[in-house]
mmCIF file of C-alpha atoms and ligand atoms in Angstrom:
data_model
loop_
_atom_site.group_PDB
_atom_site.id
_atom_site.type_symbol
_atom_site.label_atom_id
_atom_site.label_comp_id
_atom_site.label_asym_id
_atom_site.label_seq_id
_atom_site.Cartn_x
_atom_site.Cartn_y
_atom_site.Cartn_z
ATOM 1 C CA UNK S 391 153.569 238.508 241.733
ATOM 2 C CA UNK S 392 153.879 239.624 245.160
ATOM 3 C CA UNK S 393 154.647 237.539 248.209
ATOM 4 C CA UNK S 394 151.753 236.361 249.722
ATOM 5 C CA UNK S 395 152.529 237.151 253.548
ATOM 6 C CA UNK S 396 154.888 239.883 252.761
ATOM 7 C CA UNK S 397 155.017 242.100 256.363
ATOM 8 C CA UNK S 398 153.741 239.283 258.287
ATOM 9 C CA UNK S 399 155.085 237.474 261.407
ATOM 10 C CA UNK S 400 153.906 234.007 261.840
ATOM 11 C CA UNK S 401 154.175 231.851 265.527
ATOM 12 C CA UNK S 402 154.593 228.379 264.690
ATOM 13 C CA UNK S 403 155.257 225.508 267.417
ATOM 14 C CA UNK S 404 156.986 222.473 266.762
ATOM 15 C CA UNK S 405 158.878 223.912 264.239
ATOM 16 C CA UNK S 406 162.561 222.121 264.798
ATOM 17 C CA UNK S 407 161.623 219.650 261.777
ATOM 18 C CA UNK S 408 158.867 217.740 259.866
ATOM 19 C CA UNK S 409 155.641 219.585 258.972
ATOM 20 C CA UNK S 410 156.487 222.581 261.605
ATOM 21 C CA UNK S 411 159.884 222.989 259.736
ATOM 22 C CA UNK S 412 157.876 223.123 256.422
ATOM 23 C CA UNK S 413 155.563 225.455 257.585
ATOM 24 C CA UNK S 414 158.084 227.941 258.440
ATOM 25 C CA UNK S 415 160.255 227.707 255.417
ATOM 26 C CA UNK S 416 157.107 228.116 253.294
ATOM 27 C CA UNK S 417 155.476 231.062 254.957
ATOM 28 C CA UNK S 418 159.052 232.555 254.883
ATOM 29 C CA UNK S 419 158.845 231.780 251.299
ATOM 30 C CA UNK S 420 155.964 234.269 251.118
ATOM 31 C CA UNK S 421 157.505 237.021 253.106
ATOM 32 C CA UNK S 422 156.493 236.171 256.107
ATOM 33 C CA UNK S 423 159.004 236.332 259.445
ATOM 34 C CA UNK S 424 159.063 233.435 262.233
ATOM 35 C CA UNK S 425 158.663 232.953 265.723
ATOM 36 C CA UNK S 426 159.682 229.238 266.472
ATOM 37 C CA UNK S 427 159.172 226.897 269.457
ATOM 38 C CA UNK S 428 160.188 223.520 269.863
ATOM 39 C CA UNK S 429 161.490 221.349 272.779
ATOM 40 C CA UNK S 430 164.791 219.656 272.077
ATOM 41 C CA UNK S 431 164.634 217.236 274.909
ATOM 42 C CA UNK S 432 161.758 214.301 275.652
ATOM 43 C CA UNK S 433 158.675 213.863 276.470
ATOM 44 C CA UNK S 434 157.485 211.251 278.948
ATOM 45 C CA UNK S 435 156.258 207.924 277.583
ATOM 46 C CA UNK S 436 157.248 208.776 274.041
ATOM 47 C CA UNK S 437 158.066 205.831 271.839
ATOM 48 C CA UNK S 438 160.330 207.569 268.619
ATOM 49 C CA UNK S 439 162.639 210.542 269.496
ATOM 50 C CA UNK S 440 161.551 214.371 269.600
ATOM 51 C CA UNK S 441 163.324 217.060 267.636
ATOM 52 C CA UNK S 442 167.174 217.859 268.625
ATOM 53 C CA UNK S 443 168.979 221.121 269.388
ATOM 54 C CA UNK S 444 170.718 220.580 265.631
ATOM 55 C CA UNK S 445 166.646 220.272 263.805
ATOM 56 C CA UNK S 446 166.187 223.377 265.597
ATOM 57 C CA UNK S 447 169.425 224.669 264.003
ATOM 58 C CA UNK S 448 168.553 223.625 260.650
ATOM 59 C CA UNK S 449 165.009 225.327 260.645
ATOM 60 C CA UNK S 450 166.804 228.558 261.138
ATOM 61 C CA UNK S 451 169.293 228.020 258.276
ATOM 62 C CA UNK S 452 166.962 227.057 255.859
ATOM 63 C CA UNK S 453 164.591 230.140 256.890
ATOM 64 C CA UNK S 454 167.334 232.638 256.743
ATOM 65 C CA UNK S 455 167.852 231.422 253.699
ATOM 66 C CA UNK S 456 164.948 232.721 252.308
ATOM 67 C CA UNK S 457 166.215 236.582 253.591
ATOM 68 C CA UNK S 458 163.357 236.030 255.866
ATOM 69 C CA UNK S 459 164.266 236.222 260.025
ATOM 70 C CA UNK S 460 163.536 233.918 262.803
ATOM 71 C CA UNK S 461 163.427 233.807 266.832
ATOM 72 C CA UNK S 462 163.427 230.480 268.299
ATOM 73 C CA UNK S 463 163.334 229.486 271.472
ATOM 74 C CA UNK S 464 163.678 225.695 273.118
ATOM 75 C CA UNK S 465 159.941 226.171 274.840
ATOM 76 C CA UNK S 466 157.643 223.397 275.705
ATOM 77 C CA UNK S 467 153.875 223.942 274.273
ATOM 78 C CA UNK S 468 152.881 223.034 277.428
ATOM 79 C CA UNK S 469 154.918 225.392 279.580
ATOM 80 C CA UNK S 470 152.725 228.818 279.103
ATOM 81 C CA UNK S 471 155.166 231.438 280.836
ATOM 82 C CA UNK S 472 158.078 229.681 278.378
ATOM 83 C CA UNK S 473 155.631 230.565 275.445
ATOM 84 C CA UNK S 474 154.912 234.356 276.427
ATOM 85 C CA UNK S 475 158.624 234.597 276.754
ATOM 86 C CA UNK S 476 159.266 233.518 272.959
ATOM 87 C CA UNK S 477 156.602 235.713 271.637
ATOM 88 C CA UNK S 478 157.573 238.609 273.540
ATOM 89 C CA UNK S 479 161.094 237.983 272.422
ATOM 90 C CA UNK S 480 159.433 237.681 268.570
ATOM 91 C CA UNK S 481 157.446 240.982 269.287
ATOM 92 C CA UNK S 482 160.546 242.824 270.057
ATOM 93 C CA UNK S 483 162.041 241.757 267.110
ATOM 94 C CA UNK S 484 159.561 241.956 264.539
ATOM 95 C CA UNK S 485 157.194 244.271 266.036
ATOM 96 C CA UNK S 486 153.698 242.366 265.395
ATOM 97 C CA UNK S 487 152.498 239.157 265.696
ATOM 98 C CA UNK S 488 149.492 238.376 262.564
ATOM 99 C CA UNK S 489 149.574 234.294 262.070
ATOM 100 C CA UNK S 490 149.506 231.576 264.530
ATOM 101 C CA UNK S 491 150.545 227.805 263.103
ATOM 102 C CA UNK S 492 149.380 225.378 266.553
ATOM 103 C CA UNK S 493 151.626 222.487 265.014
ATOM 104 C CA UNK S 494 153.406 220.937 267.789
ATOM 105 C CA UNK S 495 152.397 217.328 268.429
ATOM 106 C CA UNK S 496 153.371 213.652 269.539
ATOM 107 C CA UNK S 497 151.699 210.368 268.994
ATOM 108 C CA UNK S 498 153.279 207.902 270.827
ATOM 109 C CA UNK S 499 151.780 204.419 269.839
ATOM 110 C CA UNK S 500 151.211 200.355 271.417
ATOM 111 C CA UNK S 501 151.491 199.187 274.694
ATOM 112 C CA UNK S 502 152.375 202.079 277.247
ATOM 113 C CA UNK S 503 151.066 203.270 280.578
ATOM 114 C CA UNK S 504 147.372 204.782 280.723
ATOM 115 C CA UNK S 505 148.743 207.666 281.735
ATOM 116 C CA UNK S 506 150.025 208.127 278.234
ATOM 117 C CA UNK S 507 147.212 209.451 277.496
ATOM 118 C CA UNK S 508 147.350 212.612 279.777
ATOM 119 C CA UNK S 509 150.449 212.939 278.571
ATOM 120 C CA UNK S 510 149.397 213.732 274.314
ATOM 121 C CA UNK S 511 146.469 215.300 275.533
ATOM 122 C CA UNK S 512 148.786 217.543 277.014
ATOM 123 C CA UNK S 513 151.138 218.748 274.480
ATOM 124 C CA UNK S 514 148.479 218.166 271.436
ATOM 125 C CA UNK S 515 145.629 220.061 273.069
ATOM 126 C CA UNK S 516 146.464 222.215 276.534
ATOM 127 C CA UNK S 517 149.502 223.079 273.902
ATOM 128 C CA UNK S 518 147.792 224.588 271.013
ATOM 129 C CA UNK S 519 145.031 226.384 273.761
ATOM 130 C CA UNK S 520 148.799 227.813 275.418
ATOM 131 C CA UNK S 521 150.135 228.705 272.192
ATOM 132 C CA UNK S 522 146.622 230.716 271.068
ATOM 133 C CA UNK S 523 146.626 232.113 274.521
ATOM 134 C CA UNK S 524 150.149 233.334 274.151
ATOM 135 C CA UNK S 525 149.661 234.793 271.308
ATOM 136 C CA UNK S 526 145.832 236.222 271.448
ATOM 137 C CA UNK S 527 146.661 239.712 273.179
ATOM 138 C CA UNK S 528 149.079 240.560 270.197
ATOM 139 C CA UNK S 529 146.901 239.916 267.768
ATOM 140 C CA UNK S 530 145.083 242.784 265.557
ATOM 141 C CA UNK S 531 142.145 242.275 263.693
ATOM 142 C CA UNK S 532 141.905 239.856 260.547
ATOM 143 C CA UNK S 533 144.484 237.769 261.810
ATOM 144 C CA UNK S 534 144.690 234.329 261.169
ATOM 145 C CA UNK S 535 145.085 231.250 263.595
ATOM 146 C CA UNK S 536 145.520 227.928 262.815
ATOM 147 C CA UNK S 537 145.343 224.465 264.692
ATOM 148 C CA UNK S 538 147.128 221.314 262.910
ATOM 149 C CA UNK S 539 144.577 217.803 263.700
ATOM 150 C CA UNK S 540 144.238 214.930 261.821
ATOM 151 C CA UNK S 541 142.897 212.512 260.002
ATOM 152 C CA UNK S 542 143.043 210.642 263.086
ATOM 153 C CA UNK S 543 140.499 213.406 265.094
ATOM 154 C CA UNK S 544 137.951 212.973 261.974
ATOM 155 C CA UNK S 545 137.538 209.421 261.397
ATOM 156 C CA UNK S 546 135.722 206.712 263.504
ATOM 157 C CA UNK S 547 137.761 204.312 265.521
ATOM 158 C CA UNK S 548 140.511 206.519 266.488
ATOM 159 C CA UNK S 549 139.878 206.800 270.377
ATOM 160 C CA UNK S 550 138.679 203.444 270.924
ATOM 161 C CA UNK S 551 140.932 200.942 269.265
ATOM 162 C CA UNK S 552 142.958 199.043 271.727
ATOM 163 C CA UNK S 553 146.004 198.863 269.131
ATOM 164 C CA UNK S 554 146.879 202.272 269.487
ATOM 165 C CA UNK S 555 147.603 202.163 272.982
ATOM 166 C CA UNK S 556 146.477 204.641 275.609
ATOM 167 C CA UNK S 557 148.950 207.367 273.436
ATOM 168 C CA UNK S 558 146.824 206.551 270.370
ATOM 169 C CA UNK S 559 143.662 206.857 271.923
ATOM 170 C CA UNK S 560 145.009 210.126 273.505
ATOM 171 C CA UNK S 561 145.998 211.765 270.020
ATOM 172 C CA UNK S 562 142.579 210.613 268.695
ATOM 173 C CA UNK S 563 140.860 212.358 271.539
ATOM 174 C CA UNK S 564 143.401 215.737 271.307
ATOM 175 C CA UNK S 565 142.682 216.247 267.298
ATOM 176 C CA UNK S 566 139.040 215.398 267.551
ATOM 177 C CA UNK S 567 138.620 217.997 270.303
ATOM 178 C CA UNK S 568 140.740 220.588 268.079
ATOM 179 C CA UNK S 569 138.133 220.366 265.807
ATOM 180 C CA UNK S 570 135.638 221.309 268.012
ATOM 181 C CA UNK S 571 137.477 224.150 269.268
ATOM 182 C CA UNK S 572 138.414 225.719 266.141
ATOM 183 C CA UNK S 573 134.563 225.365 264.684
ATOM 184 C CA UNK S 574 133.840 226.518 268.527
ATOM 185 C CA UNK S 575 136.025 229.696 268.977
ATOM 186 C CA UNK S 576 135.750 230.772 265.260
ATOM 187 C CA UNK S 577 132.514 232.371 265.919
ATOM 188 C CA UNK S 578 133.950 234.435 269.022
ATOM 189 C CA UNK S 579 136.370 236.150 267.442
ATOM 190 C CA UNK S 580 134.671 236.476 264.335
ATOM 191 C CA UNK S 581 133.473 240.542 264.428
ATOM 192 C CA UNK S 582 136.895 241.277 264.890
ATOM 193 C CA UNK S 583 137.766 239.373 261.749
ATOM 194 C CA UNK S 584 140.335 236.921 263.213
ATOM 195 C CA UNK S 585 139.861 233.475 261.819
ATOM 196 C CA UNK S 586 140.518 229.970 263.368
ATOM 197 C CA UNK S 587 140.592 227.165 260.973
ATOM 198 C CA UNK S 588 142.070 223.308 261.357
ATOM 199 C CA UNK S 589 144.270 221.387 258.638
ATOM 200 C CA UNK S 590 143.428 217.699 259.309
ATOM 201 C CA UNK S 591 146.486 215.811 257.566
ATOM 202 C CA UNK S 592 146.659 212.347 256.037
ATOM 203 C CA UNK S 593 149.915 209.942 257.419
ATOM 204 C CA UNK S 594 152.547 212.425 256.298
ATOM 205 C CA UNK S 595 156.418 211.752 255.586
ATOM 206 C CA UNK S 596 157.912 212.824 258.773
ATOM 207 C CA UNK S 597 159.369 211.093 261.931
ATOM 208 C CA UNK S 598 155.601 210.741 263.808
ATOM 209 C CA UNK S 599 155.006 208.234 261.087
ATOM 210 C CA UNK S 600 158.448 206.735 260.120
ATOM 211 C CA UNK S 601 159.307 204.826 263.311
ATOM 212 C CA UNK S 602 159.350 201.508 264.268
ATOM 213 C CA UNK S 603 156.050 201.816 266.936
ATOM 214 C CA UNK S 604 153.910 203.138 263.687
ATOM 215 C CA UNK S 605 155.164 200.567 261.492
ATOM 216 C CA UNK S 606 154.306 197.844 264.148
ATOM 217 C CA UNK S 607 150.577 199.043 264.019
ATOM 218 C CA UNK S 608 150.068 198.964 260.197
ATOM 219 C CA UNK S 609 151.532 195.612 260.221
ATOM 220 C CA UNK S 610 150.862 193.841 263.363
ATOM 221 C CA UNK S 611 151.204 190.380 261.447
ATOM 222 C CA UNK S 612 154.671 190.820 260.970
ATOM 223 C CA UNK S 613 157.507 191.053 264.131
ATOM 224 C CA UNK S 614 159.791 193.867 262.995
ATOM 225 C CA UNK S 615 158.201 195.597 260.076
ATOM 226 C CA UNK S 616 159.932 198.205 257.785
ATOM 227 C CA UNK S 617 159.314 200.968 256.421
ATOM 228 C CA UNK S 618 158.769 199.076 252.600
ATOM 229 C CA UNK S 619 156.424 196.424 254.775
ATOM 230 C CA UNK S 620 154.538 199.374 256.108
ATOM 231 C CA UNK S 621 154.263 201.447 253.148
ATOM 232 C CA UNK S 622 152.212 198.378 251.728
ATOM 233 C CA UNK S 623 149.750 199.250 254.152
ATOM 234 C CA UNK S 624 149.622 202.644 254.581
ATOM 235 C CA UNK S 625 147.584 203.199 251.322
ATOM 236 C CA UNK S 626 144.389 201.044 252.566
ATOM 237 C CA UNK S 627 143.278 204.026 254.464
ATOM 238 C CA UNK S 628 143.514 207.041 251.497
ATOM 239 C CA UNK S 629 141.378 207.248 248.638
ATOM 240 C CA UNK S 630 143.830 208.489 246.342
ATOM 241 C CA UNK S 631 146.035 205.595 246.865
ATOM 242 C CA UNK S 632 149.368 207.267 248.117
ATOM 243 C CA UNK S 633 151.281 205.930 251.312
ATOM 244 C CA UNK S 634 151.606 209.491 252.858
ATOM 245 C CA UNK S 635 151.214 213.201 252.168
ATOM 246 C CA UNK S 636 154.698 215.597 252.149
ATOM 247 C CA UNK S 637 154.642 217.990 254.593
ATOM 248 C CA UNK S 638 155.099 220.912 252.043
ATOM 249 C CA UNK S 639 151.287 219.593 250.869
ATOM 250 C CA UNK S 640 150.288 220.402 254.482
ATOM 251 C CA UNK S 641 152.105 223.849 254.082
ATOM 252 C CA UNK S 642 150.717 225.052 251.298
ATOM 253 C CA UNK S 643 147.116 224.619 252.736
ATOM 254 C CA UNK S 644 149.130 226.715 256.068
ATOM 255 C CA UNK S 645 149.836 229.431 253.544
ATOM 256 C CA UNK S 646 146.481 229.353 252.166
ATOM 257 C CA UNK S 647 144.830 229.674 255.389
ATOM 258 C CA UNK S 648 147.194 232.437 256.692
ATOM 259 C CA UNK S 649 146.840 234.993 253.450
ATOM 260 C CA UNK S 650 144.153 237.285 252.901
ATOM 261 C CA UNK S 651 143.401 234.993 250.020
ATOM 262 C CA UNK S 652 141.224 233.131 252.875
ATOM 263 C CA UNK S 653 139.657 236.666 254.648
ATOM 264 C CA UNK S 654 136.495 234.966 254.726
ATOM 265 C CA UNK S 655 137.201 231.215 255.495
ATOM 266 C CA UNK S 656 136.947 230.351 259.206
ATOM 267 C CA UNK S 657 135.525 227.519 261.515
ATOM 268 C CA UNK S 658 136.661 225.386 258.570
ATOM 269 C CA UNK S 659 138.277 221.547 258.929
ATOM 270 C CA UNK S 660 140.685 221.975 255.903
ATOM 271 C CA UNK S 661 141.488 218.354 254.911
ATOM 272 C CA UNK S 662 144.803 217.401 253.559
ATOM 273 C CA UNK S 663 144.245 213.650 253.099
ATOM 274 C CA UNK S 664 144.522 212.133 249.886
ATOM 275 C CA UNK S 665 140.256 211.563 250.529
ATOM 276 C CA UNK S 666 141.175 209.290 253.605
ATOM 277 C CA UNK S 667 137.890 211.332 255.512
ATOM 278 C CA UNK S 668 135.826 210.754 252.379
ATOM 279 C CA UNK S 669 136.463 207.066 252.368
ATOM 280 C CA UNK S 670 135.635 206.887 255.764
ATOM 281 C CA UNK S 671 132.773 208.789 256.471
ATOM 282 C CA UNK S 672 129.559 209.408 255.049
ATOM 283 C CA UNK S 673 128.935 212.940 254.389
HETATM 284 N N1 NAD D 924 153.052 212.734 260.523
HETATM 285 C C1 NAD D 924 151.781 212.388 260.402
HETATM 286 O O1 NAD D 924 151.445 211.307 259.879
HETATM 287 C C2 NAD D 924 150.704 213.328 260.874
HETATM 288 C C3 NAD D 924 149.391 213.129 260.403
HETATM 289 C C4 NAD D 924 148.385 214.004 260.823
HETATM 290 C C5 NAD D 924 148.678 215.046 261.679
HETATM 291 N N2 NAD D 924 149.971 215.213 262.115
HETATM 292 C C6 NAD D 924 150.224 216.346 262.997
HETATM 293 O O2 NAD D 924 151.146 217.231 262.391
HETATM 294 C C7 NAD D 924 151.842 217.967 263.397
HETATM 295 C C8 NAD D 924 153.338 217.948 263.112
HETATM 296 O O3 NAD D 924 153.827 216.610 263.260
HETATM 297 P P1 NAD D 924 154.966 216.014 262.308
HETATM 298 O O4 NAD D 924 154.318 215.044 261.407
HETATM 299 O O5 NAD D 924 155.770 217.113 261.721
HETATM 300 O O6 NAD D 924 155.820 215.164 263.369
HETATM 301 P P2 NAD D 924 157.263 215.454 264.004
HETATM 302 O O7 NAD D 924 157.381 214.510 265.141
HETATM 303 O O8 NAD D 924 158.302 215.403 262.957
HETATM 304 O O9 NAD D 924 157.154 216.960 264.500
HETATM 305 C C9 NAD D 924 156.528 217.342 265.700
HETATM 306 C C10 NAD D 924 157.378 218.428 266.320
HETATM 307 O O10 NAD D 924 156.753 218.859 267.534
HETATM 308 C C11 NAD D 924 157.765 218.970 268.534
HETATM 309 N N3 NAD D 924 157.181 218.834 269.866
HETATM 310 C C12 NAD D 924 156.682 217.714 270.438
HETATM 311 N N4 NAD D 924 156.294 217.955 271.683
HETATM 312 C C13 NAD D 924 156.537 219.260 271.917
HETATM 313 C C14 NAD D 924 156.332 220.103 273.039
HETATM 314 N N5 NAD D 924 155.807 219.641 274.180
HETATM 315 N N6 NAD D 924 156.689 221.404 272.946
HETATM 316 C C15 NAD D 924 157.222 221.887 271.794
HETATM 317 N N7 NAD D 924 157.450 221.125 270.713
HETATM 318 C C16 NAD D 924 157.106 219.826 270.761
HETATM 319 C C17 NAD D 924 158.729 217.853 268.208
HETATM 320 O O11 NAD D 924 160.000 218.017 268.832
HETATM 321 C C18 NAD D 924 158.766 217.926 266.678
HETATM 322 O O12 NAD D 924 159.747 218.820 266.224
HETATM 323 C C19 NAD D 924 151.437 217.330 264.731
HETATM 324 O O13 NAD D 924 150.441 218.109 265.346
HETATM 325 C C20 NAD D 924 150.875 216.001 264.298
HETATM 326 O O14 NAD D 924 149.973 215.476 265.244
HETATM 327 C C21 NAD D 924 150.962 214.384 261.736
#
């Protein structure tokens, strides 16, 4: 069988590690090539650490390793003119630009500033708007853009429980509005064939969710929690009982989305969730 993305270039932000890091290794997988963004240094207010200079270095190891190529560049989703720069740099080496993967994110969790709030809002949704607006002019028709949300943007509860902090109520607000613009913008670029679809994980296996601020919230009755306390409680919230989702689950709903096996899905909220949306609301 033939690749599935063979001759495509794919943009994908956040892609020093985690789900972003999947993504690319996947679609390279496939025969796709990679533009990469990430920022190796922090972000304000964060409370777990942001991908290093060495992820970054990994991702394009393991996707050369497919015989697929890669451009990276250290850019900030919410830096616009450092985001034209890495896709021009991508265009000049690979010619064309056909997938977008909107993946960076940060959910920094409990008791920090209000401000904190801005702050998510900012990479999670001016980010993914900057990374579709850096990439829009070089797209042809039929391509294929995608916006990662969540569980959290889906469910009830996520921008109003005082738990989360002004960072959780932030990342509830950013995915929820992703939604909307994905269902929203679909139908604009529609009669050229471009499609915009979400992929709303479940509490995946990365460093977002394995850190001592996430473990605090699933198990506020205990001091300093662990990762075996937490993973006790991460379960309540999925149907299909499971702690977490890998991110190569995630990925291969990316791939999905980004073949022409998809040509005619778009506006769609692609849930990877072990049924956490179904248990939570009615249809
Ligand atoms: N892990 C989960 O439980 C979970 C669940 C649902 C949705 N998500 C979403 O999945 C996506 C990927 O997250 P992950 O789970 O791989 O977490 P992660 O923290 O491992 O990866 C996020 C990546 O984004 C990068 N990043 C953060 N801010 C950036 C910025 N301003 N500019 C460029 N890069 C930036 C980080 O350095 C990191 O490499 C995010 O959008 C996240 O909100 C995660």
């Amino acid at each position: 069988m033939s690749a599935r993305l063979a001759g495509k270039v794919v943009f994908v932000t956040g892609v020093a590690r985690g789900q972003g890091r999947s993504h690319a290794v996947r679609l390279a997988e496939e025969g796709a090539d990679i533009i990469g963004v990430d920022l190796p240094r922090p972000v304000e207010n964060m409370t777990y650490p942001l991908a290093s200079q060495e992820d970054l270095d990994e991702t394009v190891r393991l996707v050369e390793k497919t015989g697929q190529s890669i451009v990276t560049r250290a850019a900030d989703v919410r830096d616009r003119a450092a985001l034209d720069e890495a896709v021009a740099a991508g265009i000049e080496a690979f010619g064309h630009l056909d997938i977008v993967v909107a993946n960076a994110g940060v959910c920094p969790l409990g008791q920090t500033p209000p401000n904190t709030f801005l702050d998510v809002v900012d990479v999670n949704l001016v980010g993914l708007i900057n990374t579709f607006n850096a990439a829009y002019p070089h797209l042809g028709d039929g391509a294929s853009l995608i916006g990662i949300g969540s569980v959290a943007g889906l469910v009830p509860g996520s921008v109003d429980n005082p738990a989360t902090g002004p960072g959780g109520a932030g990342y509830g607000y950013s995915k929820r509005a992703i939604a909307q613009l994905v269902h929203d913008f679909s139908i604009l670029v529609a009669p050229r064939g471009i499609r915009v679809n979400a992929v709303h994980p479940a509490n995946c296996d990365t460093d977002m969710l394995q850190n001592d601020a996430m473990y605090r919230m699933f198990r506020p009755d205990l001091e300093s929690p662990t990762k075996d306390d937490a993973s006790l409680s991460f379960p309540v919230m999925n149907a299909i009982p499971v702690p977490w989702v890998d991110p190569l689950d995630v990925s291969n709903a990316v791939v999905y989305l980004a073949s022409d096996e998809s040509r005619y899905v778009t506006g769609s909220q692609l849930k990877v969730d072990a049924g956490a949306i179904a248990k939570a609301v009615p249809l």
